[in-house]
Rosetta silent file (secondary structure, phi, psi, omega in degrees, C-alpha in Angstrom):
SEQUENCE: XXXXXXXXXXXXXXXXXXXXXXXXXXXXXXXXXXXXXXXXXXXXXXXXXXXXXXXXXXXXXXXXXXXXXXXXXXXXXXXXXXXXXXXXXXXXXXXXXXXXXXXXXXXXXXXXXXXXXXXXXXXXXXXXXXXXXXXXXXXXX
SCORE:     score description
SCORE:     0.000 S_00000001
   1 L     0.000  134.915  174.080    0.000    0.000    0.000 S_00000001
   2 L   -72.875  159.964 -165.352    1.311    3.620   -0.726 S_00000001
   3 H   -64.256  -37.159 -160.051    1.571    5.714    2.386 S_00000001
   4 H   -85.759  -28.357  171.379   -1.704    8.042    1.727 S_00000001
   5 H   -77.416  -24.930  179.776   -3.633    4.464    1.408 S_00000001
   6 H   -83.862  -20.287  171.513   -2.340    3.221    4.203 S_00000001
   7 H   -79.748  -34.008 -170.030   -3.308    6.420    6.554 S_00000001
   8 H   -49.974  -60.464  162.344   -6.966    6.493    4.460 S_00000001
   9 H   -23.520  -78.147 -176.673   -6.921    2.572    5.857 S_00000001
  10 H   -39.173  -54.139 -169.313   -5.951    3.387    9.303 S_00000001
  11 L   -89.374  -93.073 -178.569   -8.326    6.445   10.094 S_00000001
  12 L    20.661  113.665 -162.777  -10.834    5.081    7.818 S_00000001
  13 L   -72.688    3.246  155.398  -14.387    3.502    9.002 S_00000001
  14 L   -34.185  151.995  145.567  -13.595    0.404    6.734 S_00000001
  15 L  -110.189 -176.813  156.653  -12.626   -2.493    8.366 S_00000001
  16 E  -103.860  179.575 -178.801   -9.734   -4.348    7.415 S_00000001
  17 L  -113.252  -26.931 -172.711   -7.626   -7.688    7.337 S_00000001
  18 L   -52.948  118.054 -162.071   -4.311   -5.573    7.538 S_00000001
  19 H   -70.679  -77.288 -153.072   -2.563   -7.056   10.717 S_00000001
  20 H   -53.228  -15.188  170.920   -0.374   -3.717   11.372 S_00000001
  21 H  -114.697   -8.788  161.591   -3.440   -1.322   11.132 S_00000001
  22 H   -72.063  -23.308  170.010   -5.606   -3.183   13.177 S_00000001
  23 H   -61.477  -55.710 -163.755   -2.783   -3.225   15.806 S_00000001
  24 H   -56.725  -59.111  161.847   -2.426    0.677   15.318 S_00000001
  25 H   -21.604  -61.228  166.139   -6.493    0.515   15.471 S_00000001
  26 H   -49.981  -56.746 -178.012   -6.190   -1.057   18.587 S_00000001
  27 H   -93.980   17.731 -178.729   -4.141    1.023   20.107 S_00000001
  28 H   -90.501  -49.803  167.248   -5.882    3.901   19.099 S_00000001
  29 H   -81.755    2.326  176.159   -8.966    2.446   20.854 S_00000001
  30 H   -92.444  -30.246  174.418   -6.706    1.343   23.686 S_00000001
  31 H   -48.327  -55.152 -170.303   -5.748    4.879   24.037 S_00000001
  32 H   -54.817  -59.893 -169.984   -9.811    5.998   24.562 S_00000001
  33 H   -39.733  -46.645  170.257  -10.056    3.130   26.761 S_00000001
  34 H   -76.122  -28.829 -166.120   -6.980    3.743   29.100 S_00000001
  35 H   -81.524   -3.642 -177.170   -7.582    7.524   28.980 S_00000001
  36 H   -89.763  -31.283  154.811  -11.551    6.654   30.030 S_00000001
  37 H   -68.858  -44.898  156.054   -9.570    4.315   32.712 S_00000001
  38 H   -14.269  -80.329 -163.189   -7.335    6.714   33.606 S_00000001
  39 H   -64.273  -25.402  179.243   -9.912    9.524   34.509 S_00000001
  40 H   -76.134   -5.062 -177.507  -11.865    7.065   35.858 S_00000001
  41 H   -69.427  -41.522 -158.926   -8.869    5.836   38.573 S_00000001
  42 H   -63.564  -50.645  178.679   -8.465    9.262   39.236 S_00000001
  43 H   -66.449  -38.368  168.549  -11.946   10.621   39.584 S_00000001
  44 H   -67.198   -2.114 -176.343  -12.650    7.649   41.823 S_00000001
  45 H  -108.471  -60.264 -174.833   -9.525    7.502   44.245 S_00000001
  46 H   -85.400   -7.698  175.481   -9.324   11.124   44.323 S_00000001
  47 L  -105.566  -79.362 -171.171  -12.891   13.051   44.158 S_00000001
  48 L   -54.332    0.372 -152.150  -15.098    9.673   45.781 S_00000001
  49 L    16.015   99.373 -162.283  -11.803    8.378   47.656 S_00000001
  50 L  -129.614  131.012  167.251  -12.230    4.724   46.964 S_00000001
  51 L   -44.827  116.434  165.698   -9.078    2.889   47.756 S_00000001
  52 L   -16.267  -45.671  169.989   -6.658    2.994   44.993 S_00000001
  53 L  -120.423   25.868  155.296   -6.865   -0.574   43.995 S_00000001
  54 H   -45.722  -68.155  177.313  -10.070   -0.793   44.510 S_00000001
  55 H   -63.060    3.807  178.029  -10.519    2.055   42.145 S_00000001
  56 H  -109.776  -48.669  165.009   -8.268    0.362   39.422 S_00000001
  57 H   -43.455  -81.785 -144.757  -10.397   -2.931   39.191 S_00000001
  58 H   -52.370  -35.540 -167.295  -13.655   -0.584   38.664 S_00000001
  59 H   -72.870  -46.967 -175.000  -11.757    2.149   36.236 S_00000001
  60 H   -84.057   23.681  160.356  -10.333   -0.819   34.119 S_00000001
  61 H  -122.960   33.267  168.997  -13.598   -2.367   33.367 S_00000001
  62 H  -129.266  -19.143 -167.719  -14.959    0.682   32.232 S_00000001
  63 H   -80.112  -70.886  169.391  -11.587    1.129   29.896 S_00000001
  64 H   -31.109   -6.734  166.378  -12.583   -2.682   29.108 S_00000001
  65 H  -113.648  -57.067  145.263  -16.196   -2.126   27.902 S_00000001
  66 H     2.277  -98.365  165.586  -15.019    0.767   25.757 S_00000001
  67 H   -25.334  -54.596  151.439  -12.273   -1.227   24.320 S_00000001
  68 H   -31.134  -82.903  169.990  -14.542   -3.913   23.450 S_00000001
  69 H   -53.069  -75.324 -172.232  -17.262   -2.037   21.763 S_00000001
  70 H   -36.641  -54.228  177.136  -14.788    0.151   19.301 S_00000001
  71 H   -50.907  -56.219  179.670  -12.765   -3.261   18.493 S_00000001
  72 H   -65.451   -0.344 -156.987  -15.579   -5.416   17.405 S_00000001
  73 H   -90.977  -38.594 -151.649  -17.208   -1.993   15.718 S_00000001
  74 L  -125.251  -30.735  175.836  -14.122   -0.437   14.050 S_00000001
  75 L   -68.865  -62.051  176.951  -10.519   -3.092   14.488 S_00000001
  76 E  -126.267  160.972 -144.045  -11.113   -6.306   13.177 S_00000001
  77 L   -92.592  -35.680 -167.584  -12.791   -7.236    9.961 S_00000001
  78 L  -162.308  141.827 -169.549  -13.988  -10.697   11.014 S_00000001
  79 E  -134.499  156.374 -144.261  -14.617  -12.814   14.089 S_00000001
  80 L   -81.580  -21.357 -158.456  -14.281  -16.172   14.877 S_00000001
  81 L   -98.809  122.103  162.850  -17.070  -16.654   17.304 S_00000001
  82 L   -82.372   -8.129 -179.715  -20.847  -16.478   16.128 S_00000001
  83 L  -106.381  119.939  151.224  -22.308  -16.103   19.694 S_00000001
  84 L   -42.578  -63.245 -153.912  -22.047  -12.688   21.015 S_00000001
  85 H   -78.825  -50.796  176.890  -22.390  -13.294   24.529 S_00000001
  86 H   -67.663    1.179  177.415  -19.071  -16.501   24.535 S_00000001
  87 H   -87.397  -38.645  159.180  -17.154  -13.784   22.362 S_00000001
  88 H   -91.168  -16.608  150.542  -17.360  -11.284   25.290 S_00000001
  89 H   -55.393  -28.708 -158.251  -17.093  -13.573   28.001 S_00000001
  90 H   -83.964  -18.914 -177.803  -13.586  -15.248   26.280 S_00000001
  91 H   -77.918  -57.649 -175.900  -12.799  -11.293   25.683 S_00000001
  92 H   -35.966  -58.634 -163.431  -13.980  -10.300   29.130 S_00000001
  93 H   -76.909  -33.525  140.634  -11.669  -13.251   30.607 S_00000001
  94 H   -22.076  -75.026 -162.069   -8.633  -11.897   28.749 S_00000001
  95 H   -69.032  -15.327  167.696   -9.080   -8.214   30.073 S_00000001
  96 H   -40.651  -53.078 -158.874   -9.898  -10.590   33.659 S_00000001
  97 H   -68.267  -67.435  158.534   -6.175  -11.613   33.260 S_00000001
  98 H    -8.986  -78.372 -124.422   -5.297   -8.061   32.199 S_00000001
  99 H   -97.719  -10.314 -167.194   -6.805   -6.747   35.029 S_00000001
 100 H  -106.675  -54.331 -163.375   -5.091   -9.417   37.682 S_00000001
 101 H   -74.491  -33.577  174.462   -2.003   -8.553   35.920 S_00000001
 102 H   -65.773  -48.367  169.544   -2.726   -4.545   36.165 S_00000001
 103 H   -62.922  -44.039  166.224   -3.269   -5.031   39.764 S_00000001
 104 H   -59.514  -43.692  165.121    0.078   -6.517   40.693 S_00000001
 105 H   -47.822  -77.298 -167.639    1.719   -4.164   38.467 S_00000001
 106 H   -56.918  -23.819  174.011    0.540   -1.131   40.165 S_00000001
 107 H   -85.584  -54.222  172.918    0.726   -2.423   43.525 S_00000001
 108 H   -17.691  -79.502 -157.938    4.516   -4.157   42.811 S_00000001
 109 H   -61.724  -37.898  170.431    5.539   -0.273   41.515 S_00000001
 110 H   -54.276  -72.722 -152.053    3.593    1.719   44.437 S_00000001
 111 H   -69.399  -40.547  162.965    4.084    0.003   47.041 S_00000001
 112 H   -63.433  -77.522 -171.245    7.804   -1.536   46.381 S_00000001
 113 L   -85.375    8.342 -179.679    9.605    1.144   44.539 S_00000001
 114 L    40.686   37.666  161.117    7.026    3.918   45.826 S_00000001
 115 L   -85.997  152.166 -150.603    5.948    5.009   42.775 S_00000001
 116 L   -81.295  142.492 -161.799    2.925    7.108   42.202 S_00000001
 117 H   -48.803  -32.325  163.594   -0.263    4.801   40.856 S_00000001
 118 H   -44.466  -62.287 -177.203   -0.632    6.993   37.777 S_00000001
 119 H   -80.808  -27.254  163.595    2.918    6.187   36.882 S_00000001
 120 H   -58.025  -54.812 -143.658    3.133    2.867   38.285 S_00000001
 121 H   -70.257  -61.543 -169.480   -0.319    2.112   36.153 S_00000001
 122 H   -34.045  -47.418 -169.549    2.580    2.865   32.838 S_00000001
 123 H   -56.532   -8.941  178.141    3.904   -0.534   33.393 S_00000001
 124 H   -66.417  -42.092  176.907    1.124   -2.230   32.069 S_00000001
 125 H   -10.932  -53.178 -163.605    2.086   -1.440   27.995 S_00000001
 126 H   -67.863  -26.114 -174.381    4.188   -4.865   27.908 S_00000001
 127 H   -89.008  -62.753  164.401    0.903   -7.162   28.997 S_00000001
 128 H   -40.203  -24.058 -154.823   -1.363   -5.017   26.517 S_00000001
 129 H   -97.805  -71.511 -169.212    1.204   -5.722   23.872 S_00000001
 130 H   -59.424  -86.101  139.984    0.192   -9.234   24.654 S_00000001
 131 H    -1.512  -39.275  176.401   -3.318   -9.193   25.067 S_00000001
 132 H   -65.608  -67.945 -165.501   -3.787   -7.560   21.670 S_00000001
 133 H   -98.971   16.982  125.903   -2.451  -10.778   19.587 S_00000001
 134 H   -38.413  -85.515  170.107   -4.305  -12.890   22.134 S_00000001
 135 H   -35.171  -65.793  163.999   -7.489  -11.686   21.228 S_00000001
 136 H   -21.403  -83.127 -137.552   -6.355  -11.813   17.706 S_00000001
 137 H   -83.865  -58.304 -176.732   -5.371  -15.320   17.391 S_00000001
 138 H   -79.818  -20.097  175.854   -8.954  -16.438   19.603 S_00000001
 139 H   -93.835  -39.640 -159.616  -11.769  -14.289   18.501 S_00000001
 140 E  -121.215  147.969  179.191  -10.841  -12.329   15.089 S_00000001
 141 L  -115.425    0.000    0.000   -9.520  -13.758   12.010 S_00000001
């Protein structure tokens, strides 16, 4: 693909089979998704004070319903599963493991190396990275 097809591709409400823009796709919708977890860690630890990792389970299953909707709607072009409801449970138990994995991370970096949850919360990238051609390889073809 020439470069001006491949951003029309990328931004584009098509979907596609192209591995390398549905990753970019992905992480375009991972961005709304972390920045909707984000605000939600924030507004919940720091306006309701909810215990931090309290407030990181609820804020990443609101990143995790997000995520969800935009991916089947706008990343990948075709999925493997014909039942709605076992295609978001096997996705749901993914972002589970995510979300098990999110919590040790942020407590590991807080509480061990006393970094702040926001920054600790960074460390997650490498498991997302992961999680991405999971879903790939069980749900979307």
């Amino acid at each position: 693909l020439s470069r001006n097809m491949y951003i029309k591709k990328l931004f584009g409400l098509g979907k596609t089979d192209i591995v390398s823009i549905q990753f970019l796709r992905y992480t375009l919708v991972g961005m709304l998704g972390l920045s909707a977890d984000y605000a939600s860690l924030l507004l919940l630890t720091e306006v309701v004070d909810i215990y931090y990792l309290v407030s990181a389970a609820f804020a990443f299953l609101v990143g995790l319903v997000i995520h969800y909707i935009f991916s089947i709607k706008w990343v990948f072009s075709r999925r493997k599963l014909n039942n709605g409801s076992l295609e978001f449970i096997t996705y749901a138990s993914l972002g589970m493991m995510g979300l098990v994995l999110n919590e040790v991370i942020i407590w590991f970096f807080t509480e061990i190396f006393a970094f702040h949850y926001l920054i600790s919360k960074s460390f997650y990238i490498v498991i997302y990275i992961g999680i991405f051609f999971a879903r790939k390889k069980l749900l979307f073809k």
